[in-house]
Structures are given as C-alpha cells and as structure tokens.
mmCIF file of C-alpha atoms in Angstrom:
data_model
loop_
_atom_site.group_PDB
_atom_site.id
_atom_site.type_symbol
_atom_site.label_atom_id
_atom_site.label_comp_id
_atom_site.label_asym_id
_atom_site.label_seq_id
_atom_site.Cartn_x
_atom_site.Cartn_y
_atom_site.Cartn_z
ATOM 1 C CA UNK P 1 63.737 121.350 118.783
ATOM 2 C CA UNK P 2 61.972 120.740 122.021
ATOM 3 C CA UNK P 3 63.122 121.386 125.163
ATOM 4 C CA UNK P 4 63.699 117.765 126.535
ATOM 5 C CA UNK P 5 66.095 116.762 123.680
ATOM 6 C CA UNK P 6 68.293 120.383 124.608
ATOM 7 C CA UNK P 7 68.336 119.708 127.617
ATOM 8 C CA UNK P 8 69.451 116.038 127.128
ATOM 9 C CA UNK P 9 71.958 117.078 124.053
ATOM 10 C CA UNK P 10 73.130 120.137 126.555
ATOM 11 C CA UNK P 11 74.078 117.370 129.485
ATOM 12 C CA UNK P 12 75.611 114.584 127.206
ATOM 13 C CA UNK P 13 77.953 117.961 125.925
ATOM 14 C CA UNK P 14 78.417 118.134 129.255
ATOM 15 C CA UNK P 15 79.197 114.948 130.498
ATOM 16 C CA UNK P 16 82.250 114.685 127.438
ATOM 17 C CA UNK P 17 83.590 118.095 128.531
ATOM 18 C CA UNK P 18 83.695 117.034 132.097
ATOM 19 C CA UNK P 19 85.111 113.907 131.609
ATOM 20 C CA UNK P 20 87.754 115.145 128.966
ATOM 21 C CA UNK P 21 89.090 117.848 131.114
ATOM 22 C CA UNK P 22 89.289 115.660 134.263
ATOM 23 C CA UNK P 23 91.178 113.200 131.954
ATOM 24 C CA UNK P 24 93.487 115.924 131.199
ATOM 25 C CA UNK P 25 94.250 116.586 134.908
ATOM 26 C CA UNK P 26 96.292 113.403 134.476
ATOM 27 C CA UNK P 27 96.211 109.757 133.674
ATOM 28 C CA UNK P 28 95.552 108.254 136.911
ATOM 29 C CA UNK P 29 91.703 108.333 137.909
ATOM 30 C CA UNK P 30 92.116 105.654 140.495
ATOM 31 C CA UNK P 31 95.027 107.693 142.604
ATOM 32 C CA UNK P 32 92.985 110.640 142.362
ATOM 33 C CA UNK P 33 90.121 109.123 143.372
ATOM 34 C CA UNK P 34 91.622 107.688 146.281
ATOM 35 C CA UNK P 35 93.518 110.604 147.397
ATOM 36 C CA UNK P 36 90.085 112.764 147.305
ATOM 37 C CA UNK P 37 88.569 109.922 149.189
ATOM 38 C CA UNK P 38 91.189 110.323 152.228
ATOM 39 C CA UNK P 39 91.225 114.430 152.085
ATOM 40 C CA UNK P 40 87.302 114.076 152.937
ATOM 41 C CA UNK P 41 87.675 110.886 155.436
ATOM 42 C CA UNK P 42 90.217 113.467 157.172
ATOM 43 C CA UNK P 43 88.278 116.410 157.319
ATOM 44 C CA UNK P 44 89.905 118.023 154.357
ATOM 45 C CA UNK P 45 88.198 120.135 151.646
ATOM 46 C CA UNK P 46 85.011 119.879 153.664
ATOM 47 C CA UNK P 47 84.883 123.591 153.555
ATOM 48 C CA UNK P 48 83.363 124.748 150.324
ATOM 49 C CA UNK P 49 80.427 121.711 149.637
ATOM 50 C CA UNK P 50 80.099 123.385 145.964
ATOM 51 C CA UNK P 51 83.921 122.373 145.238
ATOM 52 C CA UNK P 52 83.669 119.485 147.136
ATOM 53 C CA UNK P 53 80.729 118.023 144.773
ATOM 54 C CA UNK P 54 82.109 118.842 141.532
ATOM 55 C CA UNK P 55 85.119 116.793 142.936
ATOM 56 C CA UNK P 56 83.200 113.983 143.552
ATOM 57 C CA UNK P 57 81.601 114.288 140.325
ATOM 58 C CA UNK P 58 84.881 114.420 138.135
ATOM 59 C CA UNK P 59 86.448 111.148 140.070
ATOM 60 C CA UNK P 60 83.045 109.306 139.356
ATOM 61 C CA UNK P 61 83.478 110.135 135.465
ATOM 62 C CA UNK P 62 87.080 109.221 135.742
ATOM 63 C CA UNK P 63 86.543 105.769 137.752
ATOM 64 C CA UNK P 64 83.562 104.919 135.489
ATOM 65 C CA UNK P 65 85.880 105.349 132.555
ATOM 66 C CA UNK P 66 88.619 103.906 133.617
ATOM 67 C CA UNK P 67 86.243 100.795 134.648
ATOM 68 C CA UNK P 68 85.146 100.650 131.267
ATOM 69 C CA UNK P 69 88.523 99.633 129.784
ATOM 70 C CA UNK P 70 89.261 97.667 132.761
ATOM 71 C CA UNK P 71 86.183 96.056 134.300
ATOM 72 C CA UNK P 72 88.635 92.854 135.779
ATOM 73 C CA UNK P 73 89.390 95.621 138.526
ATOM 74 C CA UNK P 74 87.269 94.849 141.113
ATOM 75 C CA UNK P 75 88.946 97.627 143.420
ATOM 76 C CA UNK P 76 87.965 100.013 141.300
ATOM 77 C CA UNK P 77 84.390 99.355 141.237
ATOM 78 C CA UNK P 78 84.572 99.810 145.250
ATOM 79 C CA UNK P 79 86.285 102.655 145.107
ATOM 80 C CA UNK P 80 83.782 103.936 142.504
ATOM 81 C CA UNK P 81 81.335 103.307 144.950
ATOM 82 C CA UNK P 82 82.946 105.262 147.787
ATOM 83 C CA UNK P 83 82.989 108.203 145.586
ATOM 84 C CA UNK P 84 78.899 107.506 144.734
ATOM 85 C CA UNK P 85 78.167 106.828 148.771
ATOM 86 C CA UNK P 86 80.075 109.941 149.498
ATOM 87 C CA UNK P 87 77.935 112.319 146.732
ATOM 88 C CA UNK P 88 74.753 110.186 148.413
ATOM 89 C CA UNK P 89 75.478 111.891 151.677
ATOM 90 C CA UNK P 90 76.120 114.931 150.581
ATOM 91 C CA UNK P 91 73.141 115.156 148.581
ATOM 92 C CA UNK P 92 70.886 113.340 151.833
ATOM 93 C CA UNK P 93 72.266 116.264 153.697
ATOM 94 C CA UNK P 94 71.127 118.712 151.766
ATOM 95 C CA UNK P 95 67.612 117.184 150.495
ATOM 96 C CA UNK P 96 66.989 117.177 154.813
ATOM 97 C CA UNK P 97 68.236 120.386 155.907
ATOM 98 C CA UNK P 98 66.829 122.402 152.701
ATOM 99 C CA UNK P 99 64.603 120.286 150.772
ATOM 100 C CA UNK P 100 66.060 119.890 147.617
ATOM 101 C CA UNK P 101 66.849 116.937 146.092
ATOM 102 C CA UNK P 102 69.749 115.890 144.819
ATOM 103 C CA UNK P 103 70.932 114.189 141.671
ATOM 104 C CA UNK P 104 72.925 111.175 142.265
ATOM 105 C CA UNK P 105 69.898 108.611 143.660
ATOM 106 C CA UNK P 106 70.021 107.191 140.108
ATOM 107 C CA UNK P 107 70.922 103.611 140.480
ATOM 108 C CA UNK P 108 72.858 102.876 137.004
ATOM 109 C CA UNK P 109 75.083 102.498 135.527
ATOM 110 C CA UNK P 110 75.992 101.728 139.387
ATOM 111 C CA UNK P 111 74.227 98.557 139.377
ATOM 112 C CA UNK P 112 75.562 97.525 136.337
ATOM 113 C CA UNK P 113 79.170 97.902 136.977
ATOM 114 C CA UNK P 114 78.305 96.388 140.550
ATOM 115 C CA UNK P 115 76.491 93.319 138.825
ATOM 116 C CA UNK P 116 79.605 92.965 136.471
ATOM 117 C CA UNK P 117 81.952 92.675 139.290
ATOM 118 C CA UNK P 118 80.192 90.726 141.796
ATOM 119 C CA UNK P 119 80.298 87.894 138.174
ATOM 120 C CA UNK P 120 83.909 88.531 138.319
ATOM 121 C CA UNK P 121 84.231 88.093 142.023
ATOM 122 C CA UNK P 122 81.177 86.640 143.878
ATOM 123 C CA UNK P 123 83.704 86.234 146.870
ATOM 124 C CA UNK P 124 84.188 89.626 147.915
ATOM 125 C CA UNK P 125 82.330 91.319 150.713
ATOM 126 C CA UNK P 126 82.964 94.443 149.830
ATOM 127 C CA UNK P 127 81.110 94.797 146.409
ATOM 128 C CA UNK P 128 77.958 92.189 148.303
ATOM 129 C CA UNK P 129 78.058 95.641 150.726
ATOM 130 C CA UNK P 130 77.807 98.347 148.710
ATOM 131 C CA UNK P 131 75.368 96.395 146.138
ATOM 132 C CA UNK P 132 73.410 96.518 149.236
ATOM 133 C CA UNK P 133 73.373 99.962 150.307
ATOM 134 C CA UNK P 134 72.777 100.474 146.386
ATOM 135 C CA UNK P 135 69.377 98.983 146.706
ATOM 136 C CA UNK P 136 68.607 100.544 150.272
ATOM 137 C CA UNK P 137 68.898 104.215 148.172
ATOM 138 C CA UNK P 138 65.557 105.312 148.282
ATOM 139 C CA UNK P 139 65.405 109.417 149.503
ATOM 140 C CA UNK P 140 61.895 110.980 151.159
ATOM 141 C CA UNK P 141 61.070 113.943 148.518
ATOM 142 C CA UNK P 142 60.217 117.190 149.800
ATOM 143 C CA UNK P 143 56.401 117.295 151.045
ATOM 144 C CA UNK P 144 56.561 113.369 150.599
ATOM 145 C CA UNK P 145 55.651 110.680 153.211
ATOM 146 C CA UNK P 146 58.830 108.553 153.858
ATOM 147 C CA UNK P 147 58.959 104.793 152.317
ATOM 148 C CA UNK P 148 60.853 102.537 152.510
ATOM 149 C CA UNK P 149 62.976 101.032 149.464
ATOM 150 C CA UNK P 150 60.923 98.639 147.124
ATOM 151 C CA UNK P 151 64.200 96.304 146.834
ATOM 152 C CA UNK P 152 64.984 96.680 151.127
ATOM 153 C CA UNK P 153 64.945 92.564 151.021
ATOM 154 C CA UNK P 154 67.214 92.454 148.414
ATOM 155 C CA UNK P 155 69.242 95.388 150.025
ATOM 156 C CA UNK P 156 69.420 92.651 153.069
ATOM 157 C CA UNK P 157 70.077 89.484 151.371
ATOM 158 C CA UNK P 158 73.236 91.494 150.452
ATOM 159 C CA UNK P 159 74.414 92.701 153.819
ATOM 160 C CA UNK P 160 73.622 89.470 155.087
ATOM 161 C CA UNK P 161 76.354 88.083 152.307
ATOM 162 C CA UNK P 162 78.446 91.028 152.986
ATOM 163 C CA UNK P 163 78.299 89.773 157.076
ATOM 164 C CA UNK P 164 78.921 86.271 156.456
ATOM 165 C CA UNK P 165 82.111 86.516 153.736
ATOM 166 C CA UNK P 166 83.517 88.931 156.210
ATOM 167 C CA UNK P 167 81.722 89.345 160.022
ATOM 168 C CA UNK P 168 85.047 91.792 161.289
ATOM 169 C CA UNK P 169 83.749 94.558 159.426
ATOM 170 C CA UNK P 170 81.290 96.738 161.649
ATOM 171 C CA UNK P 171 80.197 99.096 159.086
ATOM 172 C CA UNK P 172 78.282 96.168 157.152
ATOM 173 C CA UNK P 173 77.085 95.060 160.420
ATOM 174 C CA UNK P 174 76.038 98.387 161.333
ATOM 175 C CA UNK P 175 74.411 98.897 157.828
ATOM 176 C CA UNK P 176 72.671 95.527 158.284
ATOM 177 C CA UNK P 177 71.270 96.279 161.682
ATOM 178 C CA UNK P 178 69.633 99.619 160.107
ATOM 179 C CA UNK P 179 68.184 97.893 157.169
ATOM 180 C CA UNK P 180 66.466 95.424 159.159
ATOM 181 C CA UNK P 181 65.170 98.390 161.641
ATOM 182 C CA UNK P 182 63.706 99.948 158.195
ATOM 183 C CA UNK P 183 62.328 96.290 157.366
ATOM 184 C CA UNK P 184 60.355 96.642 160.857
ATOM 185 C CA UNK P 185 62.590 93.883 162.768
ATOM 186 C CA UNK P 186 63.493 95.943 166.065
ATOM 187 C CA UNK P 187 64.795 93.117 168.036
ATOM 188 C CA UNK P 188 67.466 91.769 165.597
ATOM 189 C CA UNK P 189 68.594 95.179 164.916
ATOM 190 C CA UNK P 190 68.902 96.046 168.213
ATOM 191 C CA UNK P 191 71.059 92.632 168.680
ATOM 192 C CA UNK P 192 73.258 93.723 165.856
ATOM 193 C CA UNK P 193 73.881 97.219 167.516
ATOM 194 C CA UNK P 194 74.322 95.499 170.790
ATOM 195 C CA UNK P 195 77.796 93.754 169.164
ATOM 196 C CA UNK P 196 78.824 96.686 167.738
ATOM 197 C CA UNK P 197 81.185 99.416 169.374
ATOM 198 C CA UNK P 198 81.525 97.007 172.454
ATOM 199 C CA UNK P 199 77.998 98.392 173.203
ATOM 200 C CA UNK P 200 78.193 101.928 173.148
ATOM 201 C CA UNK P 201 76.981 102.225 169.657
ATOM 202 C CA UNK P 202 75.243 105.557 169.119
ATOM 203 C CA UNK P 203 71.966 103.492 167.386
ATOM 204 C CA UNK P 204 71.768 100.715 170.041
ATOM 205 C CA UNK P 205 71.537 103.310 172.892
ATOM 206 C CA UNK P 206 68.661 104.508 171.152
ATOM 207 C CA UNK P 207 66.588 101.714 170.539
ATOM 208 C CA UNK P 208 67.449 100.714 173.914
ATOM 209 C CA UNK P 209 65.975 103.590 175.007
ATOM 210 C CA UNK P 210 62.800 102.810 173.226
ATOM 211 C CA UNK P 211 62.672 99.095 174.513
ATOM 212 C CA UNK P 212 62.203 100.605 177.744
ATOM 213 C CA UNK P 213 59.857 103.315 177.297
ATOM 214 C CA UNK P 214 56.331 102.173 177.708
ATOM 215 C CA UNK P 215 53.797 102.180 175.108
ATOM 216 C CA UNK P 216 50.953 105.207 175.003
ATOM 217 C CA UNK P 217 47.459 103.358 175.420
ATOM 218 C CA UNK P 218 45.760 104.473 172.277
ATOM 219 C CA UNK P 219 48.131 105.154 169.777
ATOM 220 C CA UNK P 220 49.766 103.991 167.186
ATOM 221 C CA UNK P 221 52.985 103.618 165.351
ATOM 222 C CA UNK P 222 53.081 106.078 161.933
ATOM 223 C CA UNK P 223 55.238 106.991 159.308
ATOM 224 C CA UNK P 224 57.790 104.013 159.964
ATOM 225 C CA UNK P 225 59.242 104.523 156.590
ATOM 226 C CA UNK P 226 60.878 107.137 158.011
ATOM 227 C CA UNK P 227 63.662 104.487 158.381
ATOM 228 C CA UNK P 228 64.693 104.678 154.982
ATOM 229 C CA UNK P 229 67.708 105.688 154.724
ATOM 230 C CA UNK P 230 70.744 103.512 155.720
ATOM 231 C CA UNK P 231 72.630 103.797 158.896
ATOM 232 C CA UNK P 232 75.621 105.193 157.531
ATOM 233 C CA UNK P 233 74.160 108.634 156.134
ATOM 234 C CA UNK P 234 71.646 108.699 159.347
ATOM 235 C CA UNK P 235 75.242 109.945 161.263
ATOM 236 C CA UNK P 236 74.805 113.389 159.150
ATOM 237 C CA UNK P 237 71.343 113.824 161.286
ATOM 238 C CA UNK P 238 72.732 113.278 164.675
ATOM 239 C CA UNK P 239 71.007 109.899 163.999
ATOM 240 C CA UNK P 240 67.826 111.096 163.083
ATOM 241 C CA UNK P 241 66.208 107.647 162.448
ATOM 242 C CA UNK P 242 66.867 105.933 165.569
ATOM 243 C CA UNK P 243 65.882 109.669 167.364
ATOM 244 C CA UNK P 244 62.338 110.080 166.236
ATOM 245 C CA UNK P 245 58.999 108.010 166.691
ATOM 246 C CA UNK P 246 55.736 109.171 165.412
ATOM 247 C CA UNK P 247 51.902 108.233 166.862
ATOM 248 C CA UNK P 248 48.487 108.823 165.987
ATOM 249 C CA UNK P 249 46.139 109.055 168.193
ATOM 250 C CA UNK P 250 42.453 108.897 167.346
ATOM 251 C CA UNK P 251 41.040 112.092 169.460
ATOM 252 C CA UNK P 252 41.336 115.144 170.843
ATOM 253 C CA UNK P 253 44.697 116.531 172.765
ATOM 254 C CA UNK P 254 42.523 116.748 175.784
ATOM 255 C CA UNK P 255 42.073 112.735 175.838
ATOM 256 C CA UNK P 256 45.808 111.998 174.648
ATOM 257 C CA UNK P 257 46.842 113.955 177.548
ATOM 258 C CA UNK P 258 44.433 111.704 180.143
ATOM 259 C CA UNK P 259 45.902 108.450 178.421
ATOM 260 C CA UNK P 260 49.793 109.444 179.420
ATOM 261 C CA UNK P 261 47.621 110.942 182.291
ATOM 262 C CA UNK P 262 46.868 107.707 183.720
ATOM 263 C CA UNK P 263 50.342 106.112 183.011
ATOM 264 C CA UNK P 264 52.388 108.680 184.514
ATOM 265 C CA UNK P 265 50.543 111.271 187.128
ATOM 266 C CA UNK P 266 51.736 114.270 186.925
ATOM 267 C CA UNK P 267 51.985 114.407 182.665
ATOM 268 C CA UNK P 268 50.688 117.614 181.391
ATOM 269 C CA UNK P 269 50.577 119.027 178.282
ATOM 270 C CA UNK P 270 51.910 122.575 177.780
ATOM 271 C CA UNK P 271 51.494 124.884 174.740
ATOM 272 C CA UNK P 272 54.529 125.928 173.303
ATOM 273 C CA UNK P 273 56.208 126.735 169.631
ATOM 274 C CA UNK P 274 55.255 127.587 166.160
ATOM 275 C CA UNK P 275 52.157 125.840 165.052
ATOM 276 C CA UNK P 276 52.671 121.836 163.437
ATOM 277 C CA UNK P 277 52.514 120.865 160.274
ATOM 278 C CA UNK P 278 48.736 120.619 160.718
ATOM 279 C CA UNK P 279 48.525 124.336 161.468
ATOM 280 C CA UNK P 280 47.298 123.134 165.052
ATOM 281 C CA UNK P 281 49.197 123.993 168.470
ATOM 282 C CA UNK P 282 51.679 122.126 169.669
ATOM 283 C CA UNK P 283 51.599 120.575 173.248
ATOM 284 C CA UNK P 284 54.215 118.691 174.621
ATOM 285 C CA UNK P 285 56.062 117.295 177.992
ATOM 286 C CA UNK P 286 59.991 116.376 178.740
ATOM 287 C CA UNK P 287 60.349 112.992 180.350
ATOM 288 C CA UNK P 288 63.723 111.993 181.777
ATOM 289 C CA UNK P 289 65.225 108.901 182.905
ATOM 290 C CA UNK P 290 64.953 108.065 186.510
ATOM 291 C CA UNK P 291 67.073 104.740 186.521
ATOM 292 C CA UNK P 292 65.008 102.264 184.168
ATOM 293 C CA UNK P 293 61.547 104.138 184.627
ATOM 294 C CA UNK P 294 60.852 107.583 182.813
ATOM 295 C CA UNK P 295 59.090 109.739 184.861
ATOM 296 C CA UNK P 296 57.478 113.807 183.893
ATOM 297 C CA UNK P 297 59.511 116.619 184.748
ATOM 298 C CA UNK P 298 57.644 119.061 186.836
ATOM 299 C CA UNK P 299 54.732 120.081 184.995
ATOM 300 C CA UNK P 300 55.507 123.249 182.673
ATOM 301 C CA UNK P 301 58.797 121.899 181.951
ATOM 302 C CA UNK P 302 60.043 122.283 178.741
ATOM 303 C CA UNK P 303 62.135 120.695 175.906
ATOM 304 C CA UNK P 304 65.589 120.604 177.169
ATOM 305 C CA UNK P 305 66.479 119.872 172.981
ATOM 306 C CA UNK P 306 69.017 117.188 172.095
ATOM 307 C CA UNK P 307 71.534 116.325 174.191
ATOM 308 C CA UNK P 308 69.723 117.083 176.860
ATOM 309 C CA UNK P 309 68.410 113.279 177.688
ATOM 310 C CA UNK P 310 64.972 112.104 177.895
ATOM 311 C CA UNK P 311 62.149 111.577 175.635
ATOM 312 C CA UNK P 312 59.875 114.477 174.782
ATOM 313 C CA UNK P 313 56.213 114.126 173.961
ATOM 314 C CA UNK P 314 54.843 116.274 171.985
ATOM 315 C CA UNK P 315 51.259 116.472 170.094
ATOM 316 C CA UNK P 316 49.371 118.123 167.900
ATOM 317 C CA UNK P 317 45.750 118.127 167.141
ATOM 318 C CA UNK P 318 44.517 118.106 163.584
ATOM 319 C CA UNK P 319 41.347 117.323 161.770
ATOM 320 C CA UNK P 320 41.648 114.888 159.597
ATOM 321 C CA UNK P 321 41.982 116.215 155.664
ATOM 322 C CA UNK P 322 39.207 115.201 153.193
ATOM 323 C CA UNK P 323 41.901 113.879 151.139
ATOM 324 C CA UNK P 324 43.038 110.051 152.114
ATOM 325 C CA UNK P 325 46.458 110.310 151.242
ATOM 326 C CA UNK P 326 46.886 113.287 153.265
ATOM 327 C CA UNK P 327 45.631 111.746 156.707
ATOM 328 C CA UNK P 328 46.959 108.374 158.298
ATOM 329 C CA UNK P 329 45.629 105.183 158.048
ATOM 330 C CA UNK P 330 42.119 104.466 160.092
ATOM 331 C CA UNK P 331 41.491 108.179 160.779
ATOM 332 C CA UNK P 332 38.392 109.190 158.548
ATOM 333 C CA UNK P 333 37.703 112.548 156.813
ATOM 334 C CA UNK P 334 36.633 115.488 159.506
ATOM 335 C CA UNK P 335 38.014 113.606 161.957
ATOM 336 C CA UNK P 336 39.613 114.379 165.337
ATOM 337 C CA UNK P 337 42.938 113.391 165.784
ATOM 338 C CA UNK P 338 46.529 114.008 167.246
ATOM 339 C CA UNK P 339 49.672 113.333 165.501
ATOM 340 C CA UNK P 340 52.254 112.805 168.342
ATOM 341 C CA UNK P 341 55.918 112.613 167.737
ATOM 342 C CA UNK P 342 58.415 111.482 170.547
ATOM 343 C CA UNK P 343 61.805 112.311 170.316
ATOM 344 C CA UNK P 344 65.041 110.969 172.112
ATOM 345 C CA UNK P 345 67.015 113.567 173.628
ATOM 346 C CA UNK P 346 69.883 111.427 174.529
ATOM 347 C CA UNK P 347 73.498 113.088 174.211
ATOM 348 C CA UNK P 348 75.599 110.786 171.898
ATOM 349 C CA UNK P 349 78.664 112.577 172.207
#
C-alpha cells in the first residue's frame, strides 16, 4: 500500500478515536465547548499551547458532530467557529514566530456548515461575520511573498452584511476596516478605525501615523499583501500589519539616502545589524514625531525598537536576482536596487 492512502487510513483512525473518546468525556459538546472558550478569553490554560490545541481540536470534533444531528442550531455553528478562529490564531502565531505552518487553514467542512446555517438564518450577523473572516483565511507560507485572499471581496461583502444587520458590534467593524486595508482602500479603513474605541484604536493610530508621514521621492509601495491576515489575529503581532511598510527603490543606498536627503536635512544612513534578507547591509535612521512633522534624530541615532515612537527607515541594497519571481516588480535582472522597510515604533500600550 502506498504511503498516501496510510497516511490518509492512519488520520481517518484517528479522527474516530479522537472524536469517540472526547464523546466519552461526556454528552455535552456545546457546554464544553463554551466553557473552554471562556478559560482561554480569561487567560486560563494559556500555559501549555500543546494542551491547549488538542483542546481546541477535541471541541471542534465534538461541535461538528453534534452539528451534524442538529444543524437547526445556529449557535452552535458560531460557537464552532470560535473554537476554529481560536486554533487560526494559534496556528498564525506560530507559522510567524517559527515558520511552520499550521493545519487548520482548511476551509471545509467550515464553509459548509456556515453555508447551511446562514440558509437557516440569513438574519444573523454573527454567522455573515465569521463566513467572512472564513474567506479572509489566507496564511503567508514560510519563504513565500504575502497575498492577499483570492475571495477578500467576498470576505467584505460579508462584513459589510455582518455591519449593517448589527453596526454595535466593533469587532466586525474592526474586522471590516482591516479587510478593506488588505483590499488597498486606506481611507475607508482608516474611517472605520476612527469610530472604533472612541478613537484610540490601536490600528487607527497607526495608519494615522502613516497619513502624515510624507512620501519618499522614488520609491514605491511593495509587498502590500502583507495585509492578509484579518485584524483580529494581527493583535498576536503587536499589530504587525498596520506596523510595517515596505519600498523599493530603484538604485543604490547612496542615492536613497540623498532622496530622504533632500526631504529632511540632516537624514543619514548608518550601518547597523545582521545582514537583510538580500545578504546586503542594512542602513537605517530613527525619525520621531515633532508635533505633526517627523523630523531625524541626530545623525547616528539608532532604532529605539517598538514602543519607542517614531518611524524607522531602514534599507538595504540588493542586486536584483536573475530570477523574476524573486525580485519586485519593474526592477530588471543585475539590477541595483534597495528594498526599504519603514516601521512604526509607536507604543500601543
């Protein structure tokens, strides 16, 4: 017998065993779902993220059981998808701090049961929500240029329903407002944001942040699918999508450095850290807020890290690879160019 069908008859095995001994922990899925659900939301069981997962994965068997004899319960199906969002963020966490991926970005039988009870109640927000954030899942593999999700419209059409059948709930505003930064729409996003928190959301800081900051003569925007991943797993980053921008700029460090140069006086690139991705040195300079205007700390300063405010500029020079998915767009083979990332240092705590 060939591997493939082992392995598949070795997980269906499995699958039974799991789901037959979580069915003998008792009859209820639904309570134990739920009261797994508020241990995590209060900070319980957080401890050991082995146990944790298996956790999640037994009340997912359960609830998708259970849901199978009952598929009129609607509240199931949301809690179901608490359970998934939850394993999503655990496994988003891990796939960005070590590079693994996880296992849970499979979409069914998700959509399925979500597409059963949205037919049984096309009224509630709730399931429009998370069939939603369903089709915003779409991780950045290891090594892997971020994209965004194929289905993001679709992923908005159903916030957008989610918003209108009930507007009082920020987290489907807040998801909204990230899925239409992904989509490329800054300004509506950063209305969204603007409504939410009464102002002092962490993401609308951010882009506020970057409506002010001038654009770099010379560069451009790159990598914008780095926005794909929805607003409520970018909180396990420190907000890592609304943090980061990246640039290319066509030429050498020398002439980056004259463009910011001319915009602000005393800019200067210093050396500093490990060598990029690129293998090249990394150059970079700390700007910091001086009312509305950003202005260069003293030249030589250096990267007072997160939390520390400001924007820091850093780039890297590179020559372009011969390869054309390995370079960005408009940069030709053998070419000179600097990959510049900016990154907002502004304390959200």
């Amino acid at each position: 017998m060939r591997a493939a069908p082992l392995r598949a008859l070795f997980v269906s095995a499995w699958l039974l065993a799991a789901s037959a001994a979580w069915c003998e922990e008792g009859p209820d899925p639904i309570q134990r779902a739920q009261q797994l659900m508020q241990a995590l939301e209060s900070g319980e069981g957080r401890s050991n993220a082995d146990s944790t997962s298996k956790d999640l994965a037994r009340a997912d068997l359960g609830l998708r059981s259970y849901i199978a004899q009952h598929p009129e319960n609607t509240a199931a199906t949301v809690l179901l998808m608490k359970i998934y969002g939850t394993r999503v963020a655990l496994d988003t966490h891990n796939l960005l701090w070590t590079g693994t991926p996880g296992i849970v970005y499979e979409t069914e039988p998700y959509s399925t049961i979500l597409d059963r009870a949205i037919q049984t109640a096309p009224q509630d927000a709730a399931l429009h929500y998370w069939r939603g954030r369903l089709d915003a899942v779409h991780p950045s593999l290891p090594n892997r240029e971020p994209t965004v999700s194929p289905l993001l419209p679709r992923a908005i059409q159903e916030l957008r329903r989610a918003v209108a059948l009930d507007p009082s709930v920020e987290s489907y505003r807040a998801t909204l407002a990230y899925l239409l930064l992904a989509a490329g729409d800054f300004d509506q996003a950063l209305a969204l944001y603007q409504g939410l928190a009464n102002g002092t959301h962490p993401m609308y800081l951010l882009l506020r942040d970057w409506k002010r900051m001038p654009e770099i003569e010379g560069s451009v925007s790159h990598r914008e699918g780095a926005l794909g991943i929805s607003e409520t797993l970018s909180a396990l980053t420190g907000y890592a999508g609304g943090r980061y921008r990246y640039l290319t700029y066509r030429g050498p460090a020398v002439d980056f450095e004259a463009r910011c140069h001319k915009r602000w006086p005393s800019f200067r690139l210093v050396a500093g850290g490990p060598p990029g991705h690129g293998a090249g040195t990394r150059m970079g300079q700390h700007l910091h807020w001086n009312g509305d205007a950003l202005e260069p700390d003293v030249p030589g300063g250096k990267d007072p890290g997160i939390g520390g405010g400001g924007i820091w500029v850093e780039a890297e020079e590179r020559l372009a690879d011969q390869d054309a998915a390995k370079r960005p767009p408009g940069i030709a083979a053998g070419e000179v160019y600097c990959a510049v990332l900016l990154r907002n240092e502004r304390d959200l705590h």
